[in-house]
Amino acid sequence: MSIKPYLYSAPAGLLKDRVILVTGAGDGIGQAAARCFAEHGATIILAGKTKSKLEAVYDSIVSADLPTPQIALIDFAKAEADDYLEIATRVSEQFKRLDGLLHNASILGQLSPIEHHDVATWYEVMQVNLNSSFLLTQVLIPALKSSKEPSVIFTSSGVGRAGRAYWGAYAVSKFATEGLSQVLADELNQVKVNCINPGATRTAMRKSAFPGEDPTKLLAPKDILDAYLFLMGSDSNGISGQSFDCQPK
Ligand code: NDP
């Protein structure tokens, strides 16, 4: 029987005392996931590039009396090796482990035929959507291995599973993200590694990809998070190297 993680109903306290890093935590799905993980008991490291947005999420978590999060300011388009190492060092020194890592940050880049795709945009999309996930994961593997039940979630897309015209670097970065997730899962026995496709969700990215669409017909980020909770918590233990949808087709 195939698993449908979007039907999951998380118990209260599912992520109690866990330390989870979420990238792109200042907006859209990342913001909602960070808040939701905190509501289930986790201490969140809010990683992203816009300080004011991360501070707003920080404030909303603290004012709801949830575990005090931390902010890790990083721009994946520009970050260098030391910036990734600084995050890993902070995690190890302050928490001694990392229980969860949600790779969520991405950019759409340019919807264009490959023939006319802007080269600089291609590189930037690959850097933000793919290379940063590799670089961040690599430095955090030791902290993940120090957790009792570590979970890594990569974020893919429908266009990361079947090629579609004009989705350019974004689609290719998502195919590669699925590959990175599978390779990592095969290498790491003690770390659960899976990939997630959020499906059409009401965010700024979706609006820029489909400007003519009626956003009220789409689910909000907070309504697609059951699969995220399932994969982050203990109820998915033993499941690794898989790719899941967050909404029914
Ligand atoms: P948003 O554009 O709403 O949010 C993207 C997040 O990524 C923001 O927090 C943004 O930060 C962050 N980000 C962008 N560039 C960088 C950077 N250079 N460095 C650090 N952080 C950065 O997108 P969604 O919430 O819609 O998307 C979340 C994930 O879900 C993505 O991986 C996307 O590909 C995937 N997805 C979304 C779908 C949808 O319908 N919404 C469908 C399928 C997949 P800031 O706001 O500060 O720029």
PDB file of C-alpha atoms and ligand atoms in Angstrom:
ATOM      1  CA  MET A   1       0.000   0.000   0.000  1.00  0.00           C
ATOM      2  CA  SER A   2       1.453   3.404  -0.917  1.00  0.00           C
ATOM      3  CA  ILE A   3       1.980   5.868   1.903  1.00  0.00           C
ATOM      4  CA  LYS A   4      -0.076   9.074   1.759  1.00  0.00           C
ATOM      5  CA  PRO A   5       1.667  11.387   4.220  1.00  0.00           C
ATOM      6  CA  TYR A   6      -0.800  14.208   3.505  1.00  0.00           C
ATOM      7  CA  LEU A   7      -3.378  12.130   5.430  1.00  0.00           C
ATOM      8  CA  TYR A   8      -1.149  12.068   8.518  1.00  0.00           C
ATOM      9  CA  SER A   9      -2.474  13.507  11.747  1.00  0.00           C
ATOM     10  CA  ALA A  10       0.392  14.505  14.011  1.00  0.00           C
ATOM     11  CA  PRO A  11       0.059  14.007  17.750  1.00  0.00           C
ATOM     12  CA  ALA A  12       0.691  17.013  19.992  1.00  0.00           C
ATOM     13  CA  GLY A  13       4.330  17.263  20.985  1.00  0.00           C
ATOM     14  CA  LEU A  14       5.483  15.188  17.987  1.00  0.00           C
ATOM     15  CA  LEU A  15       8.718  17.193  17.723  1.00  0.00           C
ATOM     16  CA  LYS A  16       9.236  17.983  21.406  1.00  0.00           C
ATOM     17  CA  ASP A  17      12.834  18.909  22.229  1.00  0.00           C
ATOM     18  CA  ARG A  18      13.998  18.497  18.637  1.00  0.00           C
ATOM     19  CA  VAL A  19      16.294  21.001  16.984  1.00  0.00           C
ATOM     20  CA  ILE A  20      15.319  21.638  13.360  1.00  0.00           C
ATOM     21  CA  LEU A  21      16.884  23.933  10.787  1.00  0.00           C
ATOM     22  CA  VAL A  22      14.545  25.296   8.112  1.00  0.00           C
ATOM     23  CA  THR A  23      15.899  27.155   5.072  1.00  0.00           C
ATOM     24  CA  GLY A  24      13.841  29.902   3.492  1.00  0.00           C
ATOM     25  CA  ALA A  25      12.068  30.233   6.837  1.00  0.00           C
ATOM     26  CA  GLY A  26      11.074  33.859   6.344  1.00  0.00           C
ATOM     27  CA  ASP A  27       8.291  33.424   3.814  1.00  0.00           C
ATOM     28  CA  GLY A  28       5.883  31.043   2.125  1.00  0.00           C
ATOM     29  CA  ILE A  29       6.013  27.356   2.952  1.00  0.00           C
ATOM     30  CA  GLY A  30       9.246  27.655   4.965  1.00  0.00           C
ATOM     31  CA  GLN A  31       7.699  30.206   7.292  1.00  0.00           C
ATOM     32  CA  ALA A  32       4.616  28.046   7.839  1.00  0.00           C
ATOM     33  CA  ALA A  33       6.715  24.895   8.354  1.00  0.00           C
ATOM     34  CA  ALA A  34       8.953  26.639  10.901  1.00  0.00           C
ATOM     35  CA  ARG A  35       5.943  27.826  12.879  1.00  0.00           C
ATOM     36  CA  CYS A  36       4.236  24.427  12.649  1.00  0.00           C
ATOM     37  CA  PHE A  37       7.357  22.530  13.805  1.00  0.00           C
ATOM     38  CA  ALA A  38       7.642  24.970  16.732  1.00  0.00           C
ATOM     39  CA  GLU A  39       3.983  24.364  17.596  1.00  0.00           C
ATOM     40  CA  HIS A  40       4.850  20.670  17.802  1.00  0.00           C
ATOM     41  CA  GLY A  41       7.627  21.357  20.284  1.00  0.00           C
ATOM     42  CA  ALA A  42      10.774  21.924  18.209  1.00  0.00           C
ATOM     43  CA  THR A  43      13.406  24.604  18.584  1.00  0.00           C
ATOM     44  CA  ILE A  44      13.820  26.074  15.116  1.00  0.00           C
ATOM     45  CA  ILE A  45      16.877  27.565  13.479  1.00  0.00           C
ATOM     46  CA  LEU A  46      15.366  30.025  11.026  1.00  0.00           C
ATOM     47  CA  ALA A  47      17.732  30.230   8.047  1.00  0.00           C
ATOM     48  CA  GLY A  48      17.249  32.696   5.238  1.00  0.00           C
ATOM     49  CA  LYS A  49      18.410  35.856   3.561  1.00  0.00           C
ATOM     50  CA  THR A  50      16.005  38.630   4.631  1.00  0.00           C
ATOM     51  CA  LYS A  51      16.593  39.613   8.246  1.00  0.00           C
ATOM     52  CA  SER A  52      13.305  41.470   8.702  1.00  0.00           C
ATOM     53  CA  LYS A  53      11.267  38.458   7.523  1.00  0.00           C
ATOM     54  CA  LEU A  54      13.161  36.063   9.793  1.00  0.00           C
ATOM     55  CA  GLU A  55      12.700  38.439  12.718  1.00  0.00           C
ATOM     56  CA  ALA A  56       8.952  38.554  12.074  1.00  0.00           C
ATOM     57  CA  VAL A  57       8.780  34.737  12.200  1.00  0.00           C
ATOM     58  CA  TYR A  58      10.974  34.760  15.316  1.00  0.00           C
ATOM     59  CA  ASP A  59       8.600  37.239  17.000  1.00  0.00           C
ATOM     60  CA  SER A  60       5.499  35.248  16.073  1.00  0.00           C
ATOM     61  CA  ILE A  61       7.008  32.079  17.569  1.00  0.00           C
ATOM     62  CA  VAL A  62       8.164  33.789  20.766  1.00  0.00           C
ATOM     63  CA  SER A  63       4.895  35.640  21.276  1.00  0.00           C
ATOM     64  CA  ALA A  64       3.022  32.322  20.978  1.00  0.00           C
ATOM     65  CA  ASP A  65       5.159  31.074  23.889  1.00  0.00           C
ATOM     66  CA  LEU A  66       6.786  28.373  21.770  1.00  0.00           C
ATOM     67  CA  PRO A  67      10.443  27.285  22.101  1.00  0.00           C
ATOM     68  CA  THR A  68      12.713  30.271  21.412  1.00  0.00           C
ATOM     69  CA  PRO A  69      14.112  29.939  17.893  1.00  0.00           C
ATOM     70  CA  GLN A  70      17.387  31.176  16.466  1.00  0.00           C
ATOM     71  CA  ILE A  71      18.117  33.118  13.308  1.00  0.00           C
ATOM     72  CA  ALA A  72      20.828  32.086  10.843  1.00  0.00           C
ATOM     73  CA  LEU A  73      21.188  34.790   8.229  1.00  0.00           C
ATOM     74  CA  ILE A  74      22.539  33.391   4.962  1.00  0.00           C
ATOM     75  CA  ASP A  75      22.130  34.277   1.295  1.00  0.00           C
ATOM     76  CA  PHE A  76      22.550  31.068  -0.666  1.00  0.00           C
ATOM     77  CA  ALA A  77      23.276  32.971  -3.865  1.00  0.00           C
ATOM     78  CA  LYS A  78      26.406  34.479  -2.317  1.00  0.00           C
ATOM     79  CA  ALA A  79      27.376  32.277   0.630  1.00  0.00           C
ATOM     80  CA  GLU A  80      30.884  30.850   0.774  1.00  0.00           C
ATOM     81  CA  ALA A  81      32.291  27.819   2.562  1.00  0.00           C
ATOM     82  CA  ASP A  82      32.887  29.779   5.779  1.00  0.00           C
ATOM     83  CA  ASP A  83      29.254  30.893   5.957  1.00  0.00           C
ATOM     84  CA  TYR A  84      28.089  27.271   5.916  1.00  0.00           C
ATOM     85  CA  LEU A  85      30.744  26.274   8.438  1.00  0.00           C
ATOM     86  CA  GLU A  86      29.651  29.073  10.765  1.00  0.00           C
ATOM     87  CA  ILE A  87      26.134  27.646  10.872  1.00  0.00           C
ATOM     88  CA  ALA A  88      27.436  24.126  11.494  1.00  0.00           C
ATOM     89  CA  THR A  89      29.727  25.356  14.273  1.00  0.00           C
ATOM     90  CA  ARG A  90      26.870  27.223  15.955  1.00  0.00           C
ATOM     91  CA  VAL A  91      24.631  24.166  15.802  1.00  0.00           C
ATOM     92  CA  SER A  92      27.306  21.897  17.270  1.00  0.00           C
ATOM     93  CA  GLU A  93      28.322  24.307  20.017  1.00  0.00           C
ATOM     94  CA  GLN A  94      24.830  25.279  21.116  1.00  0.00           C
ATOM     95  CA  PHE A  95      22.859  22.084  20.597  1.00  0.00           C
ATOM     96  CA  LYS A  96      25.454  19.304  20.132  1.00  0.00           C
ATOM     97  CA  ARG A  97      23.188  17.778  17.491  1.00  0.00           C
ATOM     98  CA  LEU A  98      20.678  18.487  14.730  1.00  0.00           C
ATOM     99  CA  ASP A  99      17.453  16.458  14.642  1.00  0.00           C
ATOM    100  CA  GLY A 100      15.924  17.867  11.478  1.00  0.00           C
ATOM    101  CA  LEU A 101      16.922  19.717   8.344  1.00  0.00           C
ATOM    102  CA  LEU A 102      14.321  21.067   5.915  1.00  0.00           C
ATOM    103  CA  HIS A 103      15.782  22.281   2.637  1.00  0.00           C
ATOM    104  CA  ASN A 104      13.034  24.607   1.470  1.00  0.00           C
ATOM    105  CA  ALA A 105      14.625  27.802   0.081  1.00  0.00           C
ATOM    106  CA  SER A 106      14.418  28.142  -3.684  1.00  0.00           C
ATOM    107  CA  ILE A 107      14.020  30.654  -6.460  1.00  0.00           C
ATOM    108  CA  LEU A 108      12.030  30.272  -9.645  1.00  0.00           C
ATOM    109  CA  GLY A 109      14.529  32.029 -11.881  1.00  0.00           C
ATOM    110  CA  GLN A 110      13.297  32.522 -15.394  1.00  0.00           C
ATOM    111  CA  LEU A 111      10.541  30.667 -17.227  1.00  0.00           C
ATOM    112  CA  SER A 112      12.082  30.400 -20.653  1.00  0.00           C
ATOM    113  CA  PRO A 113      12.960  27.951 -23.408  1.00  0.00           C
ATOM    114  CA  ILE A 114      16.402  26.444 -22.868  1.00  0.00           C
ATOM    115  CA  GLU A 115      17.472  28.041 -26.151  1.00  0.00           C
ATOM    116  CA  HIS A 116      17.017  31.510 -24.664  1.00  0.00           C
ATOM    117  CA  HIS A 117      17.668  30.837 -20.971  1.00  0.00           C
ATOM    118  CA  ASP A 118      19.769  33.551 -19.359  1.00  0.00           C
ATOM    119  CA  VAL A 119      23.064  31.947 -18.356  1.00  0.00           C
ATOM    120  CA  ALA A 120      23.640  33.961 -15.165  1.00  0.00           C
ATOM    121  CA  THR A 121      20.117  33.118 -13.980  1.00  0.00           C
ATOM    122  CA  TRP A 122      20.753  29.441 -14.700  1.00  0.00           C
ATOM    123  CA  TYR A 123      23.799  29.470 -12.427  1.00  0.00           C
ATOM    124  CA  GLU A 124      22.012  31.394  -9.690  1.00  0.00           C
ATOM    125  CA  VAL A 125      19.068  28.970  -9.655  1.00  0.00           C
ATOM    126  CA  MET A 126      21.445  26.023  -9.433  1.00  0.00           C
ATOM    127  CA  GLN A 127      23.354  27.714  -6.612  1.00  0.00           C
ATOM    128  CA  VAL A 128      20.300  28.573  -4.513  1.00  0.00           C
ATOM    129  CA  ASN A 129      18.123  25.519  -5.219  1.00  0.00           C
ATOM    130  CA  LEU A 130      20.714  22.752  -5.460  1.00  0.00           C
ATOM    131  CA  ASN A 131      24.317  23.581  -4.563  1.00  0.00           C
ATOM    132  CA  SER A 132      23.363  25.247  -1.275  1.00  0.00           C
ATOM    133  CA  SER A 133      21.494  22.090  -0.225  1.00  0.00           C
ATOM    134  CA  PHE A 134      24.611  20.029  -0.884  1.00  0.00           C
ATOM    135  CA  LEU A 135      26.899  22.501   0.907  1.00  0.00           C
ATOM    136  CA  LEU A 136      24.648  22.877   3.949  1.00  0.00           C
ATOM    137  CA  THR A 137      23.949  19.159   4.240  1.00  0.00           C
ATOM    138  CA  GLN A 138      27.634  18.303   3.994  1.00  0.00           C
ATOM    139  CA  VAL A 139      28.658  20.507   6.932  1.00  0.00           C
ATOM    140  CA  LEU A 140      25.670  19.400   9.028  1.00  0.00           C
ATOM    141  CA  ILE A 141      26.053  15.628   8.594  1.00  0.00           C
ATOM    142  CA  PRO A 142      28.137  15.262  11.783  1.00  0.00           C
ATOM    143  CA  ALA A 143      25.460  17.088  13.832  1.00  0.00           C
ATOM    144  CA  LEU A 144      22.729  14.989  12.200  1.00  0.00           C
ATOM    145  CA  LYS A 145      24.616  11.816  13.078  1.00  0.00           C
ATOM    146  CA  SER A 146      24.636  12.970  16.716  1.00  0.00           C
ATOM    147  CA  SER A 147      20.829  12.931  16.808  1.00  0.00           C
ATOM    148  CA  LYS A 148      18.857   9.854  17.886  1.00  0.00           C
ATOM    149  CA  GLU A 149      16.304  10.245  15.084  1.00  0.00           C
ATOM    150  CA  PRO A 150      17.644  12.591  12.407  1.00  0.00           C
ATOM    151  CA  SER A 151      15.536  13.528   9.401  1.00  0.00           C
ATOM    152  CA  VAL A 152      16.457  15.474   6.269  1.00  0.00           C
ATOM    153  CA  ILE A 153      13.744  16.693   3.915  1.00  0.00           C
ATOM    154  CA  PHE A 154      14.505  18.092   0.466  1.00  0.00           C
ATOM    155  CA  THR A 155      11.907  20.090  -1.457  1.00  0.00           C
ATOM    156  CA  SER A 156      11.195  19.100  -5.028  1.00  0.00           C
ATOM    157  CA  SER A 157       8.360  19.925  -7.410  1.00  0.00           C
ATOM    158  CA  GLY A 158       6.155  18.293 -10.015  1.00  0.00           C
ATOM    159  CA  VAL A 159       8.580  19.633 -12.640  1.00  0.00           C
ATOM    160  CA  GLY A 160      11.398  17.827 -10.834  1.00  0.00           C
ATOM    161  CA  ARG A 161       9.853  14.470 -11.737  1.00  0.00           C
ATOM    162  CA  ALA A 162       8.725  14.997 -15.321  1.00  0.00           C
ATOM    163  CA  GLY A 163      10.336  17.559 -17.588  1.00  0.00           C
ATOM    164  CA  ARG A 164       8.118  20.390 -18.767  1.00  0.00           C
ATOM    165  CA  ALA A 165       8.837  23.020 -21.423  1.00  0.00           C
ATOM    166  CA  TYR A 166      10.005  26.447 -20.259  1.00  0.00           C
ATOM    167  CA  TRP A 167      10.658  25.491 -16.610  1.00  0.00           C
ATOM    168  CA  GLY A 168      14.382  25.737 -17.326  1.00  0.00           C
ATOM    169  CA  ALA A 169      16.905  25.733 -14.508  1.00  0.00           C
ATOM    170  CA  TYR A 170      14.192  25.473 -11.855  1.00  0.00           C
ATOM    171  CA  ALA A 171      13.000  22.097 -13.176  1.00  0.00           C
ATOM    172  CA  VAL A 172      16.539  20.816 -13.670  1.00  0.00           C
ATOM    173  CA  SER A 173      17.501  21.889 -10.132  1.00  0.00           C
ATOM    174  CA  LYS A 174      14.542  19.935  -8.763  1.00  0.00           C
ATOM    175  CA  PHE A 175      15.457  16.778 -10.727  1.00  0.00           C
ATOM    176  CA  ALA A 176      18.937  17.094  -9.236  1.00  0.00           C
ATOM    177  CA  THR A 177      17.486  17.656  -5.778  1.00  0.00           C
ATOM    178  CA  GLU A 178      15.602  14.357  -6.077  1.00  0.00           C
ATOM    179  CA  GLY A 179      18.909  12.747  -7.062  1.00  0.00           C
ATOM    180  CA  LEU A 180      20.816  14.303  -4.183  1.00  0.00           C
ATOM    181  CA  SER A 181      18.167  13.071  -1.783  1.00  0.00           C
ATOM    182  CA  GLN A 182      18.377   9.500  -3.106  1.00  0.00           C
ATOM    183  CA  VAL A 183      22.174   9.375  -3.119  1.00  0.00           C
ATOM    184  CA  LEU A 184      22.344  10.719   0.428  1.00  0.00           C
ATOM    185  CA  ALA A 185      19.674   8.309   1.637  1.00  0.00           C
ATOM    186  CA  ASP A 186      21.618   5.401   0.181  1.00  0.00           C
ATOM    187  CA  GLU A 187      24.805   6.547   1.904  1.00  0.00           C
ATOM    188  CA  LEU A 188      23.454   7.322   5.366  1.00  0.00           C
ATOM    189  CA  ASN A 189      21.948   4.431   7.268  1.00  0.00           C
ATOM    190  CA  GLN A 190      21.258   6.332  10.455  1.00  0.00           C
ATOM    191  CA  VAL A 191      19.767   9.474   8.862  1.00  0.00           C
ATOM    192  CA  LYS A 192      16.303   9.446   7.310  1.00  0.00           C
ATOM    193  CA  VAL A 193      16.387  11.363   3.998  1.00  0.00           C
ATOM    194  CA  ASN A 194      13.328  12.071   1.877  1.00  0.00           C
ATOM    195  CA  CYS A 195      12.009  14.432  -0.741  1.00  0.00           C
ATOM    196  CA  ILE A 196       8.725  16.292  -0.771  1.00  0.00           C
ATOM    197  CA  ASN A 197       6.628  17.912  -3.492  1.00  0.00           C
ATOM    198  CA  PRO A 198       4.432  20.585  -1.881  1.00  0.00           C
ATOM    199  CA  GLY A 199       2.058  20.809  -4.872  1.00  0.00           C
ATOM    200  CA  ALA A 200       0.378  24.064  -5.906  1.00  0.00           C
ATOM    201  CA  THR A 201       0.465  26.306  -2.835  1.00  0.00           C
ATOM    202  CA  ARG A 202      -0.496  29.959  -2.304  1.00  0.00           C
ATOM    203  CA  THR A 203       2.885  31.713  -2.074  1.00  0.00           C
ATOM    204  CA  ALA A 204       4.843  34.482  -3.783  1.00  0.00           C
ATOM    205  CA  MET A 205       6.690  31.928  -5.917  1.00  0.00           C
ATOM    206  CA  ARG A 206       3.482  30.360  -7.167  1.00  0.00           C
ATOM    207  CA  LYS A 207       2.072  33.798  -7.995  1.00  0.00           C
ATOM    208  CA  SER A 208       5.108  34.708 -10.059  1.00  0.00           C
ATOM    209  CA  ALA A 209       4.896  31.387 -11.952  1.00  0.00           C
ATOM    210  CA  PHE A 210       1.122  31.635 -12.524  1.00  0.00           C
ATOM    211  CA  PRO A 211       0.214  35.346 -12.365  1.00  0.00           C
ATOM    212  CA  GLY A 212      -3.236  34.822 -13.872  1.00  0.00           C
ATOM    213  CA  GLU A 213      -4.301  32.113 -11.425  1.00  0.00           C
ATOM    214  CA  ASP A 214      -6.971  32.718  -8.770  1.00  0.00           C
ATOM    215  CA  PRO A 215      -4.978  32.278  -5.529  1.00  0.00           C
ATOM    216  CA  THR A 216      -8.104  31.587  -3.476  1.00  0.00           C
ATOM    217  CA  LYS A 217      -8.331  28.218  -5.281  1.00  0.00           C
ATOM    218  CA  LEU A 218      -4.985  27.127  -3.793  1.00  0.00           C
ATOM    219  CA  LEU A 219      -4.214  25.742  -0.356  1.00  0.00           C
ATOM    220  CA  ALA A 220      -2.272  28.014   1.976  1.00  0.00           C
ATOM    221  CA  PRO A 221       1.169  26.863   3.204  1.00  0.00           C
ATOM    222  CA  LYS A 222      -0.199  26.016   6.661  1.00  0.00           C
ATOM    223  CA  ASP A 223      -2.658  23.557   5.064  1.00  0.00           C
ATOM    224  CA  ILE A 224      -0.074  21.337   3.321  1.00  0.00           C
ATOM    225  CA  LEU A 225       2.182  20.510   6.267  1.00  0.00           C
ATOM    226  CA  ASP A 226       0.975  17.057   7.362  1.00  0.00           C
ATOM    227  CA  ALA A 227       3.555  15.367   5.130  1.00  0.00           C
ATOM    228  CA  TYR A 228       6.296  17.581   6.563  1.00  0.00           C
ATOM    229  CA  LEU A 229       5.329  16.573  10.096  1.00  0.00           C
ATOM    230  CA  PHE A 230       5.149  12.916   9.127  1.00  0.00           C
ATOM    231  CA  LEU A 231       8.631  12.890   7.630  1.00  0.00           C
ATOM    232  CA  MET A 232      10.165  15.005  10.400  1.00  0.00           C
ATOM    233  CA  GLY A 233       8.748  12.930  13.291  1.00  0.00           C
ATOM    234  CA  SER A 234       9.156   9.390  14.575  1.00  0.00           C
ATOM    235  CA  ASP A 235       6.147   7.913  12.752  1.00  0.00           C
ATOM    236  CA  SER A 236       8.137   7.791   9.497  1.00  0.00           C
ATOM    237  CA  ASN A 237      11.137   6.025  11.001  1.00  0.00           C
ATOM    238  CA  GLY A 238      12.437   3.411   8.564  1.00  0.00           C
ATOM    239  CA  ILE A 239      11.255   5.390   5.529  1.00  0.00           C
ATOM    240  CA  SER A 240      14.160   6.856   3.575  1.00  0.00           C
ATOM    241  CA  GLY A 241      15.095   7.587  -0.020  1.00  0.00           C
ATOM    242  CA  GLN A 242      11.467   8.229  -0.976  1.00  0.00           C
ATOM    243  CA  SER A 243       9.691  11.104  -2.651  1.00  0.00           C
ATOM    244  CA  PHE A 244       6.242  12.178  -1.475  1.00  0.00           C
ATOM    245  CA  ASP A 245       3.431  14.514  -2.465  1.00  0.00           C
ATOM    246  CA  CYS A 246       1.963  16.910   0.101  1.00  0.00           C
ATOM    247  CA  GLN A 247      -1.393  17.092  -1.645  1.00  0.00           C
ATOM    248  CA  PRO A 248      -3.533  14.438  -3.322  1.00  0.00           C
ATOM    249  CA  LYS A 249      -3.244  14.494  -7.114  1.00  0.00           C
TER     250      LYS A 249
HETATM  251  P1  NDP B   1       8.605  31.531  -1.673  1.00  0.00           P
HETATM  252  O1  NDP B   1       9.176  32.279  -2.824  1.00  0.00           O
HETATM  253  O2  NDP B   1       7.343  31.990  -1.061  1.00  0.00           O
HETATM  254  O3  NDP B   1       9.703  31.379  -0.523  1.00  0.00           O
HETATM  255  C1  NDP B   1      11.003  31.013  -0.856  1.00  0.00           C
HETATM  256  C2  NDP B   1      11.887  31.136   0.356  1.00  0.00           C
HETATM  257  O4  NDP B   1      13.243  30.902  -0.065  1.00  0.00           O
HETATM  258  C3  NDP B   1      11.846  32.531   0.969  1.00  0.00           C
HETATM  259  O5  NDP B   1      11.891  32.451   2.367  1.00  0.00           O
HETATM  260  C4  NDP B   1      13.112  33.167   0.422  1.00  0.00           C
HETATM  261  O6  NDP B   1      13.657  34.185   1.245  1.00  0.00           O
HETATM  262  C5  NDP B   1      14.045  31.971   0.392  1.00  0.00           C
HETATM  263  N1  NDP B   1      15.167  32.264  -0.490  1.00  0.00           N
HETATM  264  C6  NDP B   1      15.123  32.632  -1.783  1.00  0.00           C
HETATM  265  N2  NDP B   1      16.350  32.920  -2.238  1.00  0.00           N
HETATM  266  C7  NDP B   1      17.200  32.711  -1.201  1.00  0.00           C
HETATM  267  C8  NDP B   1      18.600  32.869  -1.033  1.00  0.00           C
HETATM  268  N3  NDP B   1      19.380  33.306  -2.032  1.00  0.00           N
HETATM  269  N4  NDP B   1      19.145  32.580   0.169  1.00  0.00           N
HETATM  270  C9  NDP B   1      18.375  32.179   1.187  1.00  0.00           C
HETATM  271  N5  NDP B   1      17.032  32.027   1.105  1.00  0.00           N
HETATM  272  C10 NDP B   1      16.454  32.299  -0.086  1.00  0.00           C
HETATM  273  O7  NDP B   1       8.464  30.033  -2.202  1.00  0.00           O
HETATM  274  P2  NDP B   1       7.517  28.837  -1.696  1.00  0.00           P
HETATM  275  O8  NDP B   1       7.254  28.953  -0.260  1.00  0.00           O
HETATM  276  O9  NDP B   1       6.409  28.733  -2.660  1.00  0.00           O
HETATM  277  O10 NDP B   1       8.478  27.594  -1.991  1.00  0.00           O
HETATM  278  C11 NDP B   1       9.059  26.796  -0.971  1.00  0.00           C
HETATM  279  C12 NDP B   1       9.601  25.553  -1.612  1.00  0.00           C
HETATM  280  O11 NDP B   1       8.534  24.787  -2.176  1.00  0.00           O
HETATM  281  C13 NDP B   1      10.582  25.817  -2.750  1.00  0.00           C
HETATM  282  O12 NDP B   1      11.608  24.855  -2.707  1.00  0.00           O
HETATM  283  C14 NDP B   1       9.734  25.633  -3.991  1.00  0.00           C
HETATM  284  O13 NDP B   1      10.513  25.276  -5.106  1.00  0.00           O
HETATM  285  C15 NDP B   1       8.823  24.507  -3.539  1.00  0.00           C
HETATM  286  N6  NDP B   1       7.563  24.397  -4.282  1.00  0.00           N
HETATM  287  C16 NDP B   1       6.598  25.348  -4.145  1.00  0.00           C
HETATM  288  C17 NDP B   1       5.396  25.215  -4.814  1.00  0.00           C
HETATM  289  C18 NDP B   1       4.299  26.221  -4.684  1.00  0.00           C
HETATM  290  O14 NDP B   1       3.250  26.065  -5.356  1.00  0.00           O
HETATM  291  N7  NDP B   1       4.421  27.248  -3.864  1.00  0.00           N
HETATM  292  C19 NDP B   1       5.123  24.030  -5.677  1.00  0.00           C
HETATM  293  C20 NDP B   1       6.227  23.096  -5.759  1.00  0.00           C
HETATM  294  C21 NDP B   1       7.398  23.281  -5.064  1.00  0.00           C
HETATM  295  P3  NDP B   1      13.243  35.726   0.993  1.00  0.00           P
HETATM  296  O15 NDP B   1      11.763  35.782   1.158  1.00  0.00           O
HETATM  297  O16 NDP B   1      14.013  36.420   2.046  1.00  0.00           O
HETATM  298  O17 NDP B   1      13.689  36.032  -0.408  1.00  0.00           O
END
